[in-house]
PDB file of C-alpha atoms in Angstrom:
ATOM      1  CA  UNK A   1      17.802  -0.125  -1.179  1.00 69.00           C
ATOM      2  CA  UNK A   2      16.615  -1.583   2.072  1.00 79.00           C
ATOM      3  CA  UNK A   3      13.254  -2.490   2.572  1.00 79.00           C
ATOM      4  CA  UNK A   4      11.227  -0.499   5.985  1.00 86.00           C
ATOM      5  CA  UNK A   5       8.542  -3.968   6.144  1.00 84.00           C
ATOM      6  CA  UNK A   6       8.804  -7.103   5.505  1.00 87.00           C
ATOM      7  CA  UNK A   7       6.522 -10.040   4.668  1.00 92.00           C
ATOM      8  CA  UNK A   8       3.728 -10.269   7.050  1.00 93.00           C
ATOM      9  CA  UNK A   9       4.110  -7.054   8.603  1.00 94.00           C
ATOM     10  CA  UNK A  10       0.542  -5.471   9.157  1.00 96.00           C
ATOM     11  CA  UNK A  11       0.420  -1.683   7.634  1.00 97.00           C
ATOM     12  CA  UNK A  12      -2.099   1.053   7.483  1.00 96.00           C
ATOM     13  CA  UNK A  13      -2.237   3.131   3.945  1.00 96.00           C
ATOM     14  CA  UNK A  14      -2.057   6.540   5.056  1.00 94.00           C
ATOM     15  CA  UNK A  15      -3.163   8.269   1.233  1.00 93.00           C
ATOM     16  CA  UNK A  16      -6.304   6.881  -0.438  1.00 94.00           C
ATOM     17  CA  UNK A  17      -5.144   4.761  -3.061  1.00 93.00           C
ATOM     18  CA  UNK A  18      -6.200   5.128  -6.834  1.00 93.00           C
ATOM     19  CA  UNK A  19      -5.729   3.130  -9.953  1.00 91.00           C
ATOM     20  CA  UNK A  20      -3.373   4.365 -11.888  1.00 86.00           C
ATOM     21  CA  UNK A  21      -4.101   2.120 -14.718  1.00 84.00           C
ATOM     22  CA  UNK A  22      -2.081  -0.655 -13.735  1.00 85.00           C
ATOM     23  CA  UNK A  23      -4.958  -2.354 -11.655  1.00 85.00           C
ATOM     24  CA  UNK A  24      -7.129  -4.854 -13.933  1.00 87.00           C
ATOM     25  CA  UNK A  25     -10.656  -4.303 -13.692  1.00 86.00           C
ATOM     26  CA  UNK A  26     -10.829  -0.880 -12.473  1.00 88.00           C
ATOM     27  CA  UNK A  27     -11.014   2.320 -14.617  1.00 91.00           C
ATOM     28  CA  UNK A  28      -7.960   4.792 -14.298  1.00 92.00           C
ATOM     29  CA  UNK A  29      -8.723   7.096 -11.343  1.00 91.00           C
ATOM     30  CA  UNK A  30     -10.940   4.648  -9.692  1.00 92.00           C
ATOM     31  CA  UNK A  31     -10.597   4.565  -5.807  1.00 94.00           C
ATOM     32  CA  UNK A  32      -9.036   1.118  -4.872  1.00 94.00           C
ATOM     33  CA  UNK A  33      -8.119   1.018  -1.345  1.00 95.00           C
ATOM     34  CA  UNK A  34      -9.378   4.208   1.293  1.00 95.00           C
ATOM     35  CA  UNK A  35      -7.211   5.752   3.563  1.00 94.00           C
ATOM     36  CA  UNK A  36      -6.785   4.224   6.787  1.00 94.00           C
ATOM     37  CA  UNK A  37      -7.136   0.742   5.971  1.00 96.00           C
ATOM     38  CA  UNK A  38      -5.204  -1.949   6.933  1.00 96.00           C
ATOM     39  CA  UNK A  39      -3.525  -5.083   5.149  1.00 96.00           C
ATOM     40  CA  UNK A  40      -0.444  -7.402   5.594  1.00 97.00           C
ATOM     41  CA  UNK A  41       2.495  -7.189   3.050  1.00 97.00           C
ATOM     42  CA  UNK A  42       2.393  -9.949   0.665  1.00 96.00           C
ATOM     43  CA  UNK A  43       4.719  -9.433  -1.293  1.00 94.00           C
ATOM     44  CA  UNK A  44       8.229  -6.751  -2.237  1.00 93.00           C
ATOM     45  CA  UNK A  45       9.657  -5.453  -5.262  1.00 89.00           C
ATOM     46  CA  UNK A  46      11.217  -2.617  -7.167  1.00 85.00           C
ATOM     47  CA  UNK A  47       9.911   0.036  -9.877  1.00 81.00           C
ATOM     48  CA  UNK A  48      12.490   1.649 -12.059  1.00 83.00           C
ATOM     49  CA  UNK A  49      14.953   0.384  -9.925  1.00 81.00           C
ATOM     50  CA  UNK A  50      14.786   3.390  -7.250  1.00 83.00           C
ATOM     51  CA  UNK A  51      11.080   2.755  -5.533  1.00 86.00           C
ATOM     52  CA  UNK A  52      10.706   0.158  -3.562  1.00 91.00           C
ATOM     53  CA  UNK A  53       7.021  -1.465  -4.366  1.00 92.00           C
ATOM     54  CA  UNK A  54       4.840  -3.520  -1.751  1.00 95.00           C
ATOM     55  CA  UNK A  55       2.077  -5.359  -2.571  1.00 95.00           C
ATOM     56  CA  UNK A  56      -0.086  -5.056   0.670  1.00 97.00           C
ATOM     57  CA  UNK A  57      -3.368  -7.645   0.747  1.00 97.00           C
ATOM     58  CA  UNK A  58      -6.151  -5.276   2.139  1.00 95.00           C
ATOM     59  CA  UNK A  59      -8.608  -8.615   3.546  1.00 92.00           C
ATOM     60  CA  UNK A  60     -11.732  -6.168   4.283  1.00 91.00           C
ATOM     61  CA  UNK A  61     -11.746  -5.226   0.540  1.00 89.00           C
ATOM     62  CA  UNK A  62     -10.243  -8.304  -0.976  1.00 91.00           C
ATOM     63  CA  UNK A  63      -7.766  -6.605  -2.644  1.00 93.00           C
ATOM     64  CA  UNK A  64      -3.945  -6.568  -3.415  1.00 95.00           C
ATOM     65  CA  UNK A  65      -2.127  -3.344  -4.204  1.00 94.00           C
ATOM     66  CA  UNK A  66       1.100  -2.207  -4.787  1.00 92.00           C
ATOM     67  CA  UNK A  67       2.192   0.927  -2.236  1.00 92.00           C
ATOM     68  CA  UNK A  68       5.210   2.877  -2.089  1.00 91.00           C
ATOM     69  CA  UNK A  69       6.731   3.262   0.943  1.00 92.00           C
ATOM     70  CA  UNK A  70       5.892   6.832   1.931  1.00 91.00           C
ATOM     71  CA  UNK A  71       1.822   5.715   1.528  1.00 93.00           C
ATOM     72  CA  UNK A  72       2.265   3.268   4.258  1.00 95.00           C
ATOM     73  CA  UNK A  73       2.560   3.062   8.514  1.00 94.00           C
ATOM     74  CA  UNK A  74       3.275   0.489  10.639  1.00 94.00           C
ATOM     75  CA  UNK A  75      -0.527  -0.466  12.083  1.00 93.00           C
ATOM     76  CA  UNK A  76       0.325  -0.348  15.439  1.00 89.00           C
ATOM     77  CA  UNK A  77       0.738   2.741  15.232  1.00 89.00           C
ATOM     78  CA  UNK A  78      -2.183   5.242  16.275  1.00 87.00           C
ATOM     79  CA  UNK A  79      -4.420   6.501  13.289  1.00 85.00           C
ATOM     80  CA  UNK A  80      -6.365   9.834  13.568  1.00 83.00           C
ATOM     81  CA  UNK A  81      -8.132  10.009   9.828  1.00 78.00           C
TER      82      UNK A  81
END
């Protein structure tokens, strides 16, 4: 498996992002990050051994989530919402 960011790389999560119980202090379901917001990569790892796992620090909400790679974009790129 070979990782599409890397640590520090600034990306924009294109789905909004919802707790999916794994997320301490949020209900299940609860919206944690919306779509179109941008954070740095803080850190990479694996789930199940197949999906790679990012955890992205979103600064304007405080927040660090984990993302798959298909929820992410590079955020240079241009964002319609």
């Amino acid at each position: 498996m070979h990782s599409r960011w890397e640590l520090g790389d600034s990306v924009r999560v294109i789905r909004n992002v919802r707790n999916d119980g794994t997320y301490c202090g949020a209900a299940t379901g609860d919206l944690l990050i919306r779509r179109g917001s941008v954070g740095a990569v803080v850190d990479i790892g694996t789930f199940l051994q197949d999906q790679i796992i990012y955890s992205v620090h979103f600064i304007d909400d405080d927040r660090i989530v984990g993302c798959r790679e298909e929820e992410l974009a590079d955020a240079a790129e241009p964002w319609i919402p």
